[in-house]
PDB file of C-alpha atoms in Angstrom:
ATOM      1  CA  MET A   1     -38.199 118.971  54.379  1.00 93.00           C
ATOM      2  CA  ILE A   2     -36.400 120.380  51.330  1.00 96.00           C
ATOM      3  CA  LEU A   3     -35.820 124.141  51.296  1.00 98.00           C
ATOM      4  CA  THR A   4     -35.747 126.223  48.123  1.00 97.00           C
ATOM      5  CA  VAL A   5     -34.556 129.834  48.095  1.00 98.00           C
ATOM      6  CA  THR A   6     -35.794 132.294  45.463  1.00 96.00           C
ATOM      7  CA  LEU A   7     -34.453 135.741  46.260  1.00 96.00           C
ATOM      8  CA  ASN A   8     -36.090 137.211  43.144  1.00 95.00           C
ATOM      9  CA  THR A   9     -39.550 135.646  43.249  1.00 94.00           C
ATOM     10  CA  ALA A  10     -42.016 136.478  40.481  1.00 94.00           C
ATOM     11  CA  LEU A  11     -45.524 136.141  39.224  1.00 93.00           C
ATOM     12  CA  ASP A  12     -45.089 134.141  36.016  1.00 88.00           C
ATOM     13  CA  ILE A  13     -47.605 135.084  33.338  1.00 90.00           C
ATOM     14  CA  THR A  14     -47.750 132.910  30.207  1.00 88.00           C
ATOM     15  CA  TYR A  15     -49.520 134.027  27.040  1.00 90.00           C
ATOM     16  CA  ARG A  16     -50.167 131.581  24.214  1.00 89.00           C
ATOM     17  CA  VAL A  17     -50.647 133.021  20.729  1.00 92.00           C
ATOM     18  CA  PRO A  18     -51.240 131.252  17.397  1.00 93.00           C
ATOM     19  CA  ALA A  19     -48.110 132.874  15.956  1.00 91.00           C
ATOM     20  CA  LEU A  20     -45.804 135.577  17.320  1.00 91.00           C
ATOM     21  CA  ARG A  21     -44.989 138.343  14.818  1.00 89.00           C
ATOM     22  CA  PRO A  22     -42.945 141.481  15.561  1.00 88.00           C
ATOM     23  CA  HIS A  23     -44.721 144.830  15.179  1.00 89.00           C
ATOM     24  CA  ALA A  24     -48.181 143.164  15.114  1.00 87.00           C
ATOM     25  CA  SER A  25     -51.193 142.928  17.410  1.00 90.00           C
ATOM     26  CA  HIS A  26     -51.975 139.454  18.746  1.00 90.00           C
ATOM     27  CA  ARG A  27     -55.046 137.674  20.063  1.00 90.00           C
ATOM     28  CA  VAL A  28     -54.067 135.643  23.121  1.00 91.00           C
ATOM     29  CA  SER A  29     -55.618 132.172  23.084  1.00 90.00           C
ATOM     30  CA  GLU A  30     -54.767 131.308  26.720  1.00 89.00           C
ATOM     31  CA  VAL A  31     -53.372 133.047  29.808  1.00 88.00           C
ATOM     32  CA  THR A  32     -51.947 131.334  32.906  1.00 85.00           C
ATOM     33  CA  GLU A  33     -50.499 132.807  36.107  1.00 87.00           C
ATOM     34  CA  ARG A  34     -48.285 130.927  38.545  1.00 87.00           C
ATOM     35  CA  PRO A  35     -45.918 131.733  41.438  1.00 91.00           C
ATOM     36  CA  GLY A  36     -42.548 131.980  39.740  1.00 89.00           C
ATOM     37  CA  GLY A  37     -38.843 132.380  40.065  1.00 91.00           C
ATOM     38  CA  LYS A  38     -36.569 129.378  39.718  1.00 92.00           C
ATOM     39  CA  GLY A  39     -36.807 128.119  43.298  1.00 94.00           C
ATOM     40  CA  LEU A  40     -40.608 128.242  43.316  1.00 95.00           C
ATOM     41  CA  ASN A  41     -40.680 126.262  40.079  1.00 92.00           C
ATOM     42  CA  VAL A  42     -38.328 123.717  41.665  1.00 94.00           C
ATOM     43  CA  ALA A  43     -40.569 123.529  44.729  1.00 95.00           C
ATOM     44  CA  ARG A  44     -43.702 122.723  42.717  1.00 93.00           C
ATOM     45  CA  VAL A  45     -41.948 119.881  40.909  1.00 93.00           C
ATOM     46  CA  LEU A  46     -40.585 118.521  44.207  1.00 95.00           C
ATOM     47  CA  ALA A  47     -44.051 118.657  45.762  1.00 94.00           C
ATOM     48  CA  ALA A  48     -45.501 116.788  42.773  1.00 91.00           C
ATOM     49  CA  LEU A  49     -42.854 114.104  43.389  1.00 91.00           C
ATOM     50  CA  GLY A  50     -44.132 113.738  46.972  1.00 92.00           C
ATOM     51  CA  HIS A  51     -41.567 115.786  48.899  1.00 94.00           C
ATOM     52  CA  GLU A  52     -42.374 118.277  51.642  1.00 94.00           C
ATOM     53  CA  VAL A  53     -41.000 121.623  50.497  1.00 96.00           C
ATOM     54  CA  THR A  54     -40.607 125.029  52.126  1.00 97.00           C
ATOM     55  CA  VAL A  55     -40.036 128.086  49.958  1.00 97.00           C
ATOM     56  CA  THR A  56     -38.344 131.251  51.083  1.00 97.00           C
ATOM     57  CA  GLY A  57     -37.126 134.458  49.491  1.00 97.00           C
ATOM     58  CA  PHE A  58     -38.730 137.888  49.219  1.00 97.00           C
ATOM     59  CA  THR A  59     -42.322 138.936  48.539  1.00 95.00           C
ATOM     60  CA  GLY A  60     -43.903 142.379  48.361  1.00 96.00           C
ATOM     61  CA  GLY A  61     -46.722 144.520  47.011  1.00 95.00           C
ATOM     62  CA  ALA A  62     -49.867 143.442  45.203  1.00 94.00           C
ATOM     63  CA  THR A  63     -47.977 141.036  42.950  1.00 94.00           C
ATOM     64  CA  GLY A  64     -46.403 139.405  45.993  1.00 94.00           C
ATOM     65  CA  ARG A  65     -49.833 138.894  47.549  1.00 95.00           C
ATOM     66  CA  VAL A  66     -51.005 137.125  44.391  1.00 94.00           C
ATOM     67  CA  VAL A  67     -47.926 134.871  44.525  1.00 94.00           C
ATOM     68  CA  GLN A  68     -48.636 133.942  48.151  1.00 94.00           C
ATOM     69  CA  ASP A  69     -52.335 133.379  47.489  1.00 92.00           C
ATOM     70  CA  ARG A  70     -51.438 130.984  44.674  1.00 91.00           C
ATOM     71  CA  LEU A  71     -48.929 129.160  46.886  1.00 91.00           C
ATOM     72  CA  THR A  72     -51.711 128.295  49.342  1.00 89.00           C
ATOM     73  CA  ASP A  73     -53.292 126.278  46.513  1.00 84.00           C
ATOM     74  CA  THR A  74     -50.129 124.191  46.001  1.00 87.00           C
ATOM     75  CA  PRO A  75     -50.226 120.977  48.067  1.00 90.00           C
ATOM     76  CA  GLY A  76     -46.962 120.095  49.786  1.00 91.00           C
ATOM     77  CA  VAL A  77     -45.461 123.603  49.579  1.00 94.00           C
ATOM     78  CA  VAL A  78     -45.058 125.726  52.738  1.00 96.00           C
ATOM     79  CA  ASP A  79     -44.743 129.510  52.339  1.00 96.00           C
ATOM     80  CA  ALA A  80     -41.891 131.049  54.365  1.00 97.00           C
ATOM     81  CA  LEU A  81     -41.354 134.106  52.147  1.00 97.00           C
ATOM     82  CA  VAL A  82     -40.005 137.230  53.844  1.00 97.00           C
ATOM     83  CA  PRO A  83     -41.975 140.482  53.297  1.00 96.00           C
ATOM     84  CA  VAL A  84     -40.327 143.542  51.722  1.00 97.00           C
ATOM     85  CA  SER A  85     -41.615 146.999  50.869  1.00 95.00           C
ATOM     86  CA  GLY A  86     -41.022 146.813  47.103  1.00 95.00           C
ATOM     87  CA  PRO A  87     -43.330 144.948  44.686  1.00 95.00           C
ATOM     88  CA  THR A  88     -42.541 141.415  43.534  1.00 95.00           C
ATOM     89  CA  ARG A  89     -41.639 141.342  39.849  1.00 94.00           C
ATOM     90  CA  ARG A  90     -43.554 139.809  36.965  1.00 93.00           C
ATOM     91  CA  THR A  91     -42.184 137.649  34.161  1.00 90.00           C
ATOM     92  CA  ILE A  92     -43.973 137.342  30.845  1.00 90.00           C
ATOM     93  CA  ALA A  93     -43.614 134.288  28.602  1.00 85.00           C
ATOM     94  CA  VAL A  94     -45.179 134.412  25.117  1.00 90.00           C
ATOM     95  CA  VAL A  95     -45.543 130.973  23.544  1.00 85.00           C
ATOM     96  CA  ASP A  96     -45.841 130.745  19.773  1.00 88.00           C
ATOM     97  CA  GLU A  97     -48.178 127.778  19.263  1.00 84.00           C
ATOM     98  CA  HIS A  98     -47.095 127.359  15.638  1.00 86.00           C
ATOM     99  CA  THR A  99     -43.353 127.021  16.246  1.00 84.00           C
ATOM    100  CA  GLY A 100     -43.326 126.113  19.939  1.00 76.00           C
ATOM    101  CA  ASP A 101     -40.820 128.910  20.594  1.00 83.00           C
ATOM    102  CA  THR A 102     -41.063 131.030  23.751  1.00 83.00           C
ATOM    103  CA  THR A 103     -40.177 134.706  24.167  1.00 88.00           C
ATOM    104  CA  GLN A 104     -39.403 135.723  27.754  1.00 87.00           C
ATOM    105  CA  LEU A 105     -39.592 139.186  29.382  1.00 90.00           C
ATOM    106  CA  ASN A 106     -38.217 139.460  32.938  1.00 89.00           C
ATOM    107  CA  GLU A 107     -38.653 142.458  35.236  1.00 88.00           C
ATOM    108  CA  PRO A 108     -35.708 143.292  37.552  1.00 88.00           C
ATOM    109  CA  GLY A 109     -37.391 142.817  40.958  1.00 90.00           C
ATOM    110  CA  PRO A 110     -37.728 145.064  44.040  1.00 94.00           C
ATOM    111  CA  THR A 111     -34.803 146.874  45.616  1.00 96.00           C
ATOM    112  CA  ILE A 112     -33.922 145.113  48.887  1.00 97.00           C
ATOM    113  CA  SER A 113     -32.800 147.243  51.828  1.00 97.00           C
ATOM    114  CA  ALA A 114     -29.988 146.280  54.196  1.00 97.00           C
ATOM    115  CA  ALA A 115     -32.545 145.645  56.965  1.00 97.00           C
ATOM    116  CA  GLU A 116     -34.628 143.391  54.694  1.00 97.00           C
ATOM    117  CA  TRP A 117     -31.544 141.414  53.660  1.00 97.00           C
ATOM    118  CA  SER A 118     -30.569 140.965  57.314  1.00 97.00           C
ATOM    119  CA  ALA A 119     -34.093 139.763  58.192  1.00 97.00           C
ATOM    120  CA  PHE A 120     -33.945 137.207  55.397  1.00 97.00           C
ATOM    121  CA  GLN A 121     -30.586 135.845  56.546  1.00 97.00           C
ATOM    122  CA  GLU A 122     -31.953 135.282  60.045  1.00 97.00           C
ATOM    123  CA  ALA A 123     -35.035 133.508  58.686  1.00 97.00           C
ATOM    124  CA  TYR A 124     -32.871 131.359  56.402  1.00 98.00           C
ATOM    125  CA  VAL A 125     -30.638 130.134  59.225  1.00 97.00           C
ATOM    126  CA  ASP A 126     -33.721 129.192  61.247  1.00 97.00           C
ATOM    127  CA  LEU A 127     -35.161 127.218  58.310  1.00 98.00           C
ATOM    128  CA  LEU A 128     -31.908 125.307  57.791  1.00 97.00           C
ATOM    129  CA  ALA A 129     -32.390 123.657  61.187  1.00 96.00           C
ATOM    130  CA  SER A 130     -35.113 121.394  59.752  1.00 96.00           C
ATOM    131  CA  ALA A 131     -33.921 121.098  56.130  1.00 96.00           C
ATOM    132  CA  SER A 132     -32.604 117.910  54.519  1.00 95.00           C
ATOM    133  CA  ALA A 133     -31.280 119.813  51.476  1.00 96.00           C
ATOM    134  CA  VAL A 134     -31.418 123.346  50.101  1.00 97.00           C
ATOM    135  CA  ALA A 135     -31.476 124.844  46.610  1.00 97.00           C
ATOM    136  CA  LEU A 136     -30.324 128.439  46.026  1.00 98.00           C
ATOM    137  CA  CYS A 137     -31.885 129.529  42.754  1.00 96.00           C
ATOM    138  CA  GLY A 138     -32.030 132.372  40.309  1.00 94.00           C
ATOM    139  CA  SER A 139     -31.018 135.992  39.980  1.00 93.00           C
ATOM    140  CA  LEU A 140     -30.356 138.499  42.741  1.00 95.00           C
ATOM    141  CA  PRO A 141     -32.780 141.416  43.119  1.00 94.00           C
ATOM    142  CA  PRO A 142     -31.343 144.943  43.294  1.00 94.00           C
ATOM    143  CA  GLY A 143     -29.794 145.747  46.678  1.00 96.00           C
ATOM    144  CA  VAL A 144     -28.742 142.181  47.536  1.00 97.00           C
ATOM    145  CA  PRO A 145     -24.923 141.839  47.698  1.00 96.00           C
ATOM    146  CA  VAL A 146     -23.355 140.094  44.706  1.00 96.00           C
ATOM    147  CA  GLY A 147     -21.704 137.649  47.114  1.00 96.00           C
ATOM    148  CA  ALA A 148     -25.025 136.744  48.743  1.00 97.00           C
ATOM    149  CA  TYR A 149     -25.076 133.149  47.552  1.00 98.00           C
ATOM    150  CA  ALA A 150     -21.577 132.520  48.850  1.00 97.00           C
ATOM    151  CA  GLY A 151     -22.760 133.477  52.334  1.00 97.00           C
ATOM    152  CA  LEU A 152     -25.882 131.325  52.037  1.00 98.00           C
ATOM    153  CA  VAL A 153     -23.798 128.354  50.869  1.00 98.00           C
ATOM    154  CA  ARG A 154     -21.493 128.745  53.866  1.00 98.00           C
ATOM    155  CA  ALA A 155     -24.461 128.937  56.241  1.00 98.00           C
ATOM    156  CA  ALA A 156     -25.895 125.716  54.806  1.00 97.00           C
ATOM    157  CA  LYS A 157     -22.562 123.932  55.126  1.00 96.00           C
ATOM    158  CA  ALA A 158     -22.200 125.149  58.719  1.00 97.00           C
ATOM    159  CA  ALA A 159     -25.619 123.595  59.415  1.00 97.00           C
ATOM    160  CA  ASP A 160     -24.506 120.355  57.657  1.00 96.00           C
ATOM    161  CA  VAL A 161     -27.226 120.743  54.991  1.00 96.00           C
ATOM    162  CA  PRO A 162     -26.270 119.766  51.413  1.00 95.00           C
ATOM    163  CA  VAL A 163     -26.682 122.703  49.053  1.00 96.00           C
ATOM    164  CA  LEU A 164     -27.295 123.069  45.316  1.00 97.00           C
ATOM    165  CA  LEU A 165     -26.569 126.401  43.607  1.00 97.00           C
ATOM    166  CA  ASP A 166     -28.304 127.388  40.363  1.00 96.00           C
ATOM    167  CA  THR A 167     -27.487 130.942  39.307  1.00 96.00           C
ATOM    168  CA  SER A 168     -25.288 132.745  36.790  1.00 94.00           C
ATOM    169  CA  GLY A 169     -22.732 135.487  36.254  1.00 94.00           C
ATOM    170  CA  GLU A 170     -20.837 137.030  39.142  1.00 95.00           C
ATOM    171  CA  ALA A 171     -23.276 135.534  41.669  1.00 96.00           C
ATOM    172  CA  LEU A 172     -22.248 132.061  40.450  1.00 96.00           C
ATOM    173  CA  ARG A 173     -18.562 132.976  40.360  1.00 96.00           C
ATOM    174  CA  ARG A 174     -18.666 134.133  43.985  1.00 96.00           C
ATOM    175  CA  GLY A 175     -20.969 131.301  45.086  1.00 97.00           C
ATOM    176  CA  VAL A 176     -18.924 128.446  43.649  1.00 96.00           C
ATOM    177  CA  ALA A 177     -15.908 129.552  45.687  1.00 96.00           C
ATOM    178  CA  ALA A 178     -17.913 128.758  48.854  1.00 97.00           C
ATOM    179  CA  ARG A 179     -17.902 125.067  47.781  1.00 97.00           C
ATOM    180  CA  PRO A 180     -21.538 124.109  47.183  1.00 97.00           C
ATOM    181  CA  ASP A 181     -22.294 120.398  46.861  1.00 96.00           C
ATOM    182  CA  ILE A 182     -23.734 120.812  43.333  1.00 96.00           C
ATOM    183  CA  ILE A 183     -23.903 123.586  40.784  1.00 97.00           C
ATOM    184  CA  LYS A 184     -26.187 123.282  37.738  1.00 96.00           C
ATOM    185  CA  PRO A 185     -25.247 125.783  35.030  1.00 95.00           C
ATOM    186  CA  ASN A 186     -26.445 125.613  31.448  1.00 92.00           C
ATOM    187  CA  ALA A 187     -23.873 125.608  28.643  1.00 91.00           C
ATOM    188  CA  GLU A 188     -23.778 129.400  28.357  1.00 93.00           C
ATOM    189  CA  GLU A 189     -23.463 129.924  32.125  1.00 94.00           C
ATOM    190  CA  LEU A 190     -20.728 127.298  32.352  1.00 94.00           C
ATOM    191  CA  ALA A 191     -18.761 128.938  29.555  1.00 94.00           C
ATOM    192  CA  GLU A 192     -19.133 132.341  31.204  1.00 95.00           C
ATOM    193  CA  LEU A 193     -17.855 130.922  34.499  1.00 94.00           C
ATOM    194  CA  THR A 194     -14.850 129.075  33.079  1.00 95.00           C
ATOM    195  CA  GLY A 195     -14.047 130.726  29.743  1.00 93.00           C
ATOM    196  CA  SER A 196     -14.314 127.339  27.997  1.00 91.00           C
ATOM    197  CA  HIS A 197     -17.014 126.321  25.505  1.00 90.00           C
ATOM    198  CA  GLU A 198     -15.989 122.665  25.651  1.00 92.00           C
ATOM    199  CA  PRO A 199     -18.283 121.131  28.317  1.00 90.00           C
ATOM    200  CA  SER A 200     -15.935 118.376  29.508  1.00 90.00           C
ATOM    201  CA  ARG A 201     -13.094 120.803  30.072  1.00 93.00           C
ATOM    202  CA  ALA A 202     -15.423 123.428  31.559  1.00 94.00           C
ATOM    203  CA  THR A 203     -16.939 121.062  34.130  1.00 94.00           C
ATOM    204  CA  GLN A 204     -13.449 120.137  35.317  1.00 94.00           C
ATOM    205  CA  ASP A 205     -12.547 123.813  35.656  1.00 95.00           C
ATOM    206  CA  ALA A 206     -15.765 124.532  37.569  1.00 95.00           C
ATOM    207  CA  ARG A 207     -14.887 121.782  40.042  1.00 95.00           C
ATOM    208  CA  ARG A 208     -11.443 123.246  40.523  1.00 94.00           C
ATOM    209  CA  ARG A 209     -13.105 126.552  41.373  1.00 95.00           C
ATOM    210  CA  GLY A 210     -14.849 124.931  44.357  1.00 94.00           C
ATOM    211  CA  ALA A 211     -17.973 122.974  43.407  1.00 95.00           C
ATOM    212  CA  ARG A 212     -18.026 119.430  44.739  1.00 95.00           C
ATOM    213  CA  ALA A 213     -20.093 118.324  41.717  1.00 96.00           C
ATOM    214  CA  VAL A 214     -21.040 120.051  38.464  1.00 96.00           C
ATOM    215  CA  VAL A 215     -24.106 119.141  36.406  1.00 96.00           C
ATOM    216  CA  ALA A 216     -24.212 121.009  33.105  1.00 93.00           C
ATOM    217  CA  SER A 217     -27.506 121.285  31.248  1.00 90.00           C
ATOM    218  CA  LEU A 218     -26.755 120.995  27.524  1.00 88.00           C
ATOM    219  CA  GLY A 219     -30.238 121.359  26.006  1.00 81.00           C
ATOM    220  CA  GLU A 220     -31.141 118.572  23.596  1.00 78.00           C
ATOM    221  CA  ALA A 221     -27.827 116.851  24.454  1.00 81.00           C
ATOM    222  CA  GLY A 222     -29.058 116.245  28.010  1.00 86.00           C
ATOM    223  CA  LEU A 223     -26.910 116.518  31.137  1.00 92.00           C
ATOM    224  CA  LEU A 224     -23.195 116.172  31.757  1.00 94.00           C
ATOM    225  CA  ALA A 225     -22.176 115.513  35.374  1.00 94.00           C
ATOM    226  CA  LEU A 226     -18.760 115.528  37.008  1.00 95.00           C
ATOM    227  CA  ALA A 227     -18.498 114.476  40.658  1.00 94.00           C
ATOM    228  CA  PRO A 228     -15.863 112.879  42.901  1.00 93.00           C
ATOM    229  CA  GLU A 229     -17.481 109.528  42.085  1.00 91.00           C
ATOM    230  CA  GLY A 230     -17.073 109.902  38.313  1.00 93.00           C
ATOM    231  CA  ARG A 231     -18.437 111.468  35.138  1.00 94.00           C
ATOM    232  CA  TRP A 232     -21.715 110.658  33.368  1.00 95.00           C
ATOM    233  CA  ARG A 233     -23.888 111.803  30.498  1.00 93.00           C
ATOM    234  CA  ALA A 234     -27.663 111.519  30.682  1.00 92.00           C
ATOM    235  CA  THR A 235     -29.419 111.771  27.329  1.00 88.00           C
ATOM    236  CA  PRO A 236     -33.209 111.750  26.792  1.00 84.00           C
ATOM    237  CA  PRO A 237     -34.422 109.505  23.947  1.00 81.00           C
ATOM    238  CA  ALA A 238     -35.944 112.276  21.828  1.00 69.00           C
ATOM    239  CA  ARG A 239     -36.569 116.013  21.685  1.00 67.00           C
ATOM    240  CA  LEU A 240     -40.064 116.941  22.857  1.00 64.00           C
ATOM    241  CA  ARG A 241     -41.726 119.986  21.360  1.00 66.00           C
ATOM    242  CA  GLY A 242     -43.216 122.557  23.711  1.00 64.00           C
ATOM    243  CA  ASN A 243     -42.329 125.319  26.166  1.00 61.00           C
ATOM    244  CA  PRO A 244     -38.736 124.914  27.440  1.00 67.00           C
ATOM    245  CA  THR A 245     -39.179 127.558  30.159  1.00 67.00           C
ATOM    246  CA  GLY A 246     -38.632 125.784  33.468  1.00 71.00           C
ATOM    247  CA  ALA A 247     -36.896 122.713  32.033  1.00 83.00           C
ATOM    248  CA  GLY A 248     -33.738 123.570  33.957  1.00 88.00           C
ATOM    249  CA  ASP A 249     -35.753 124.036  37.144  1.00 92.00           C
ATOM    250  CA  ALA A 250     -37.285 120.586  36.707  1.00 91.00           C
ATOM    251  CA  ALA A 251     -33.772 119.168  36.343  1.00 93.00           C
ATOM    252  CA  VAL A 252     -32.766 120.901  39.596  1.00 94.00           C
ATOM    253  CA  ALA A 253     -35.765 119.291  41.320  1.00 94.00           C
ATOM    254  CA  GLY A 254     -34.623 115.888  40.082  1.00 94.00           C
ATOM    255  CA  LEU A 255     -31.080 116.454  41.305  1.00 95.00           C
ATOM    256  CA  LEU A 256     -32.192 117.853  44.656  1.00 94.00           C
ATOM    257  CA  SER A 257     -34.665 115.059  45.339  1.00 93.00           C
ATOM    258  CA  GLY A 258     -31.981 112.527  44.450  1.00 92.00           C
ATOM    259  CA  LEU A 259     -29.559 114.287  46.770  1.00 90.00           C
ATOM    260  CA  ALA A 260     -32.071 114.259  49.625  1.00 88.00           C
ATOM    261  CA  GLU A 261     -32.877 110.578  48.996  1.00 90.00           C
ATOM    262  CA  ARG A 262     -29.161 109.706  48.660  1.00 90.00           C
ATOM    263  CA  LEU A 263     -29.679 108.111  45.246  1.00 92.00           C
ATOM    264  CA  PRO A 264     -26.626 107.001  43.247  1.00 94.00           C
ATOM    265  CA  TRP A 265     -25.520 109.541  40.653  1.00 95.00           C
ATOM    266  CA  PRO A 266     -26.824 107.638  37.606  1.00 94.00           C
ATOM    267  CA  ASP A 267     -30.308 107.470  39.156  1.00 94.00           C
ATOM    268  CA  ARG A 268     -30.235 111.183  40.055  1.00 94.00           C
ATOM    269  CA  LEU A 269     -29.260 112.083  36.511  1.00 94.00           C
ATOM    270  CA  ALA A 270     -31.887 109.852  34.909  1.00 93.00           C
ATOM    271  CA  ARG A 271     -34.561 111.470  37.060  1.00 94.00           C
ATOM    272  CA  ALA A 272     -33.303 114.974  36.325  1.00 94.00           C
ATOM    273  CA  ALA A 273     -33.129 114.401  32.567  1.00 91.00           C
ATOM    274  CA  ALA A 274     -36.569 112.788  32.435  1.00 89.00           C
ATOM    275  CA  LEU A 275     -38.164 115.571  34.483  1.00 91.00           C
ATOM    276  CA  SER A 276     -36.511 118.231  32.348  1.00 89.00           C
ATOM    277  CA  ALA A 277     -37.811 116.680  29.129  1.00 85.00           C
ATOM    278  CA  ALA A 278     -41.282 116.039  30.577  1.00 83.00           C
ATOM    279  CA  SER A 279     -41.568 119.667  31.692  1.00 82.00           C
ATOM    280  CA  VAL A 280     -41.262 120.875  28.098  1.00 75.00           C
ATOM    281  CA  VAL A 281     -44.688 119.426  27.226  1.00 70.00           C
ATOM    282  CA  ALA A 282     -46.321 120.905  30.341  1.00 68.00           C
ATOM    283  CA  PRO A 283     -48.217 124.194  29.866  1.00 63.00           C
ATOM    284  CA  VAL A 284     -46.167 126.309  32.327  1.00 62.00           C
ATOM    285  CA  ALA A 285     -42.886 126.271  34.243  1.00 63.00           C
ATOM    286  CA  GLY A 286     -42.949 124.329  37.505  1.00 67.00           C
ATOM    287  CA  GLU A 287     -45.037 121.492  36.096  1.00 77.00           C
ATOM    288  CA  PHE A 288     -44.294 118.277  34.214  1.00 81.00           C
ATOM    289  CA  ASP A 289     -46.268 115.706  32.277  1.00 74.00           C
ATOM    290  CA  ARG A 290     -46.311 112.683  34.583  1.00 81.00           C
ATOM    291  CA  VAL A 291     -47.070 110.133  31.873  1.00 80.00           C
ATOM    292  CA  ALA A 292     -44.223 111.458  29.731  1.00 81.00           C
ATOM    293  CA  TYR A 293     -41.916 111.525  32.766  1.00 81.00           C
ATOM    294  CA  GLU A 294     -42.556 107.904  33.721  1.00 82.00           C
ATOM    295  CA  GLU A 295     -41.994 106.767  30.137  1.00 83.00           C
ATOM    296  CA  LEU A 296     -38.867 108.885  29.701  1.00 83.00           C
ATOM    297  CA  LEU A 297     -37.396 107.676  32.991  1.00 84.00           C
ATOM    298  CA  LYS A 298     -37.282 104.151  31.531  1.00 85.00           C
ATOM    299  CA  ARG A 299     -35.538 105.346  28.375  1.00 84.00           C
ATOM    300  CA  VAL A 300     -33.027 107.971  29.475  1.00 87.00           C
ATOM    301  CA  ALA A 301     -29.527 106.754  28.620  1.00 87.00           C
ATOM    302  CA  VAL A 302     -26.988 107.343  31.397  1.00 89.00           C
ATOM    303  CA  THR A 303     -23.440 106.465  30.361  1.00 90.00           C
ATOM    304  CA  ALA A 304     -20.260 106.644  32.411  1.00 89.00           C
ATOM    305  CA  GLU A 305     -17.176 108.279  30.931  1.00 80.00           C
ATOM    306  CA  VAL A 306     -13.706 107.152  31.921  1.00 71.00           C
ATOM    307  CA  THR A 307     -11.904 110.234  33.133  1.00 61.00           C
ATOM    308  CA  ALA A 308     -10.331 111.607  36.284  1.00 49.00           C
ATOM    309  CA  ALA A 309     -12.812 113.473  38.475  1.00 43.00           C
TER     310      ALA A 309
END
């Protein structure tokens, strides 16, 4: 099975409005609720691709119970969330149907006690024993040490489980030093990590900091990957209009499934880019349009660049 870790799980609530205007009242045309947080979004995409997935992280309060109830309705996803006393956060996405733009509001998450963090670490090590790959995703809730992901990366490597890290800020800076197999920052996160806004230079610097492979998500420009085997760009054929929330998580699912299946890098990147683009036309994060995905997968351009890895 593939394991995804979401330390700051959420209940994702998406509102769709005809047009979003500041300082105005709005009539909501549609409301959806889904288990959220980056790793849970990744898990739903992996399950839709046919993988067995276990999700872990923290859950608490009434919102946490809703998240777990909704997970029981997701085929292929096993709930191994660890209970905490504080309430799971909510995230609110407001989609402007006229422009396609999305406005996101993210709550901070529950404060995690030292005992709760210790209980999670024990559960995580137990889950690694049956994992083929693991993704560590998203922000850290209050109370979790800033170096948490570095410790989780080291535990995965000690268990000989390949690990992908998708976070930002100081958590990424600390985590990359533990030498994860893949990191997947977006352009802003990569620049924050390395100080460089030039993606080619920044991916090289991120590798020097410890990541075995770096896959940078560059929005409409697709993906740029640097690994020991080489460097590639994966570019979707066209920009799709819709809700971009969760596009990066869909890309992580493509990379992680390719890692677990031991696909060559060009095939991993084509899958990741196609899933990312196909998720934009899906109604909520953690889903993708299968027809669009299958068509995009045939048309994603993956090109090798001649450079030292």
